[in-house]
Coordinates of C-alpha atoms in Angstrom, one line a residue:
Chain A
S215 CA 103.0 131.6 72.2
Q216 CA 104.9 130.6 69.1
T217 CA 103.5 128.4 66.4
I218 CA 105.1 126.9 63.3
H219 CA 103.1 125.9 60.3
Q220 CA 104.0 123.8 57.3
W221 CA 102.1 123.1 54.1
P222 CA 101.2 121.1 52.4
A223 CA 101.0 118.2 54.9
T224 CA 101.5 115.6 52.1
L225 CA 102.5 115.8 48.5
V226 CA 102.9 113.3 45.7
Q227 CA 104.8 114.6 42.7
P228 CA 106.2 113.1 39.5
V229 CA 109.9 113.0 38.8
G230 CA 111.0 116.2 37.0
S231 CA 108.2 118.4 38.4
P232 CA 108.8 121.5 40.5
L233 CA 108.5 121.8 44.3
S234 CA 107.5 124.5 46.7
L235 CA 107.1 123.8 50.4
E236 CA 106.3 126.6 52.8
C237 CA 107.0 127.2 56.4
T238 CA 105.8 130.1 58.5
V239 CA 106.3 131.0 62.2
E240 CA 104.0 133.0 64.3
G241 CA 104.6 134.7 67.7
T242 CA 108.3 135.5 67.4
S243 CA 110.5 137.9 65.4
N244 CA 113.8 137.4 63.7
P245 CA 114.0 133.7 64.2
N246 CA 116.7 131.4 62.9
L247 CA 114.9 129.0 60.4
Y248 CA 115.9 125.5 59.3
W249 CA 114.9 122.9 56.7
Y250 CA 115.6 119.3 57.5
R251 CA 114.9 116.1 55.6
Q252 CA 114.2 112.6 57.0
A253 CA 114.7 109.9 54.5
A254 CA 113.9 106.3 55.5
G255 CA 116.6 105.0 57.8
R256 CA 118.8 108.1 57.4
G257 CA 118.0 110.2 60.4
L258 CA 117.7 114.0 60.2
Q259 CA 119.7 115.8 57.5
L260 CA 120.1 119.6 57.8
L261 CA 119.5 121.1 54.3
F262 CA 119.4 124.8 54.8
Y263 CA 119.4 127.4 57.6
S264 CA 118.8 131.1 57.7
V265 CA 119.6 133.8 60.2
G266 CA 117.8 136.6 58.5
I267 CA 115.8 137.7 55.4
G268 CA 117.6 136.7 52.2
Q269 CA 120.4 135.0 54.2
I270 CA 120.5 131.3 53.3
S271 CA 123.2 128.8 54.0
S272 CA 123.3 125.4 52.4
E273 CA 124.6 122.4 54.2
V274 CA 124.5 119.8 51.4
P275 CA 124.8 120.2 47.6
Q276 CA 121.6 119.0 45.9
N277 CA 118.9 120.1 43.5
L278 CA 117.0 121.9 46.3
S279 CA 117.1 125.6 47.1
A280 CA 115.6 127.7 49.9
S281 CA 114.5 131.3 50.2
R282 CA 113.4 133.6 53.0
P283 CA 111.3 136.3 51.5
Q284 CA 109.9 137.5 54.8
D285 CA 111.1 137.4 58.4
R286 CA 109.0 134.5 59.4
Q287 CA 108.6 132.6 56.1
F288 CA 110.9 130.0 54.8
I289 CA 110.4 128.2 51.4
L290 CA 112.0 125.1 50.1
S291 CA 112.0 124.7 46.3
S292 CA 113.2 122.5 43.5
K293 CA 113.0 123.0 39.7
K294 CA 113.1 119.3 38.9
L295 CA 112.4 116.6 41.5
L296 CA 114.4 113.4 41.7
L297 CA 113.2 110.1 43.2
S298 CA 115.8 110.6 45.9
D299 CA 114.0 113.8 47.0
S300 CA 111.3 111.7 48.6
G301 CA 111.1 112.0 52.4
F302 CA 109.7 113.9 55.3
Y303 CA 110.6 117.6 55.3
L304 CA 110.7 119.4 58.6
C305 CA 111.0 123.1 59.2
A306 CA 112.3 124.4 62.5
W307 CA 113.0 127.7 64.2
S308 CA 115.1 128.9 67.1
V309 CA 115.6 132.2 68.8
L310 CA 118.2 134.5 67.2
R311 CA 121.4 134.5 69.2
D312 CA 120.1 131.9 71.7
P313 CA 123.4 130.1 72.5
T314 CA 121.6 126.9 73.2
D315 CA 120.1 126.9 69.7
T316 CA 117.0 125.1 71.0
Q317 CA 115.0 124.3 67.9
Y318 CA 111.3 123.9 67.6
F319 CA 109.9 121.8 64.8
G320 CA 106.8 122.1 62.6
P321 CA 104.5 119.2 61.8
G322 CA 106.3 118.3 58.6
T323 CA 105.5 117.6 54.9
R324 CA 105.6 114.1 53.5
L325 CA 106.9 114.2 49.9
T326 CA 106.6 111.2 47.7
V327 CA 108.3 111.5 44.3
L328 CA 107.1 108.9 41.7
Chain B
A270 CA 133.4 118.4 65.4
Q271 CA 130.6 117.2 67.5
S272 CA 128.8 113.9 67.2
V273 CA 126.0 111.8 68.8
T274 CA 125.7 108.1 69.2
Q275 CA 122.5 106.5 70.2
L276 CA 123.0 102.8 71.1
G277 CA 120.2 100.6 69.7
S278 CA 118.1 101.6 66.8
H279 CA 115.2 99.8 68.5
V280 CA 114.4 99.3 72.2
S281 CA 111.5 97.1 73.3
V282 CA 110.0 97.2 76.8
S283 CA 106.8 96.0 78.4
E284 CA 104.3 98.4 79.7
G285 CA 105.2 99.4 83.2
A286 CA 108.9 98.6 82.8
L287 CA 111.8 101.0 83.0
V288 CA 112.7 102.9 79.8
L289 CA 116.4 103.5 79.2
L290 CA 117.6 105.1 76.0
R291 CA 121.3 105.6 75.6
C292 CA 123.0 108.7 74.2
N293 CA 126.8 109.4 74.1
Y294 CA 128.2 112.5 72.6
S295 CA 131.5 114.1 71.6
S296 CA 132.1 117.8 71.7
S297 CA 135.1 120.1 71.8
V298 CA 133.3 122.5 74.1
P299 CA 130.9 122.1 77.0
P300 CA 127.7 120.9 75.3
Y301 CA 124.1 121.7 75.4
L302 CA 122.2 118.4 75.1
F303 CA 118.6 117.7 74.0
W304 CA 116.1 114.8 73.7
Y305 CA 113.3 115.0 71.1
V306 CA 110.4 112.7 70.5
Q307 CA 108.8 112.0 67.2
Y308 CA 105.4 110.3 66.8
P309 CA 104.6 108.8 63.4
N310 CA 104.1 111.4 60.7
Q311 CA 104.7 114.2 63.1
G312 CA 107.4 116.7 63.8
L313 CA 109.9 116.5 66.6
Q314 CA 108.8 117.6 70.0
L315 CA 111.3 118.8 72.6
L316 CA 111.3 116.4 75.6
L317 CA 114.0 118.1 77.7
K318 CA 117.3 119.8 77.5
Y319 CA 120.5 120.3 79.5
T320 CA 122.2 123.7 79.3
T321 CA 123.9 124.4 82.6
G322 CA 123.3 123.8 86.3
A323 CA 121.7 120.7 87.7
T324 CA 122.8 117.6 85.7
L325 CA 119.5 115.7 86.3
V326 CA 117.0 117.2 83.9
K327 CA 113.3 116.6 84.1
G328 CA 111.1 116.8 81.0
I329 CA 107.6 116.3 79.8
N330 CA 105.7 113.0 80.0
G331 CA 107.7 111.8 83.0
F332 CA 111.0 111.5 81.2
E333 CA 114.3 112.6 82.7
A334 CA 118.0 112.5 81.6
E335 CA 121.2 112.9 83.5
F336 CA 124.3 114.6 82.1
K337 CA 127.4 112.8 83.0
K338 CA 130.5 114.6 81.8
S339 CA 133.0 111.9 82.8
E340 CA 131.0 109.4 80.7
T341 CA 130.1 111.9 77.9
S342 CA 126.6 110.5 78.2
F343 CA 123.0 111.9 78.4
H344 CA 120.8 108.8 78.8
L345 CA 117.0 109.2 78.8
T346 CA 114.9 107.3 81.4
K347 CA 111.4 106.9 82.5
P348 CA 110.5 104.7 85.5
S349 CA 107.4 103.1 84.0
A350 CA 106.6 102.9 80.3
H351 CA 103.2 103.6 78.9
M352 CA 101.8 102.5 75.5
S353 CA 101.7 106.1 74.5
D354 CA 105.5 106.4 74.8
A355 CA 106.0 104.3 71.7
A356 CA 107.7 106.7 69.3
E357 CA 111.2 107.5 68.0
Y358 CA 113.6 109.4 70.2
F359 CA 116.4 111.6 69.1
C360 CA 119.4 112.9 71.1
A361 CA 121.1 116.0 69.9
V362 CA 124.1 118.1 70.9
S363 CA 124.8 121.8 70.3
D364 CA 128.2 123.4 70.2
Q365 CA 127.0 126.8 71.4
R366 CA 127.4 128.8 68.2
G367 CA 123.8 129.8 68.4
Y368 CA 122.6 128.7 65.0
S369 CA 122.8 125.6 62.9
T370 CA 124.5 123.9 65.7
L371 CA 122.4 120.9 66.5
T372 CA 123.8 117.5 65.6
F373 CA 121.3 114.7 65.9
G374 CA 121.8 111.0 66.6
K375 CA 120.2 108.5 64.3
G376 CA 117.3 107.9 66.6
T377 CA 116.0 105.1 68.7
M378 CA 112.6 103.6 68.1
L379 CA 110.9 102.7 71.4
L380 CA 108.4 99.8 71.2
V381 CA 106.1 99.2 74.2
S382 CA 104.2 95.9 74.5
P383 CA 101.2 95.3 76.7

């Protein structure tokens, strides 16, 4: 069966520091991968999605970036964190070319920027 | 463009009472529809989905939802609420492109009192 991992589970970082969040999926190949953010009272915001290694699409302009160095690894990064980057970050995957795009979510990372 | 409206950011019920969470959508193509549940500090878990076929869909934990095309609705119900159902529920719609297609509602927090 498929499993999705995210780490770290929680992170407290000062403003201006770098960020690296990692997501890995097991038990499937060539998945679509997604990064979402939940900020208080703002629902789910799609940040990035990837349909293959090195293929990243950004949904919103911001100081975050994403990379997919391996088929089942998705990394969210920032060079300098802002207070507004605080939130709950969720990684998700779906089956490539599944027309329903059913997405399965990881456990999330709680990021607090102070 | 597709959109999802969840009526009521908070819904309160007593244990044993009917749960009804409302979701209306707009989509330019026949939609795929989803309900997810999120417990505190956890990722989203797929409750159920409608793709094609029977319009009454049964999911996990005793939940079900009915797709009503004429009303553009996909309301979530459960006959008898349990304390463990207290969580946030998200409705989502897919436009069948197969990636980055899910549009989420803003969520409804279900509160269950003894």
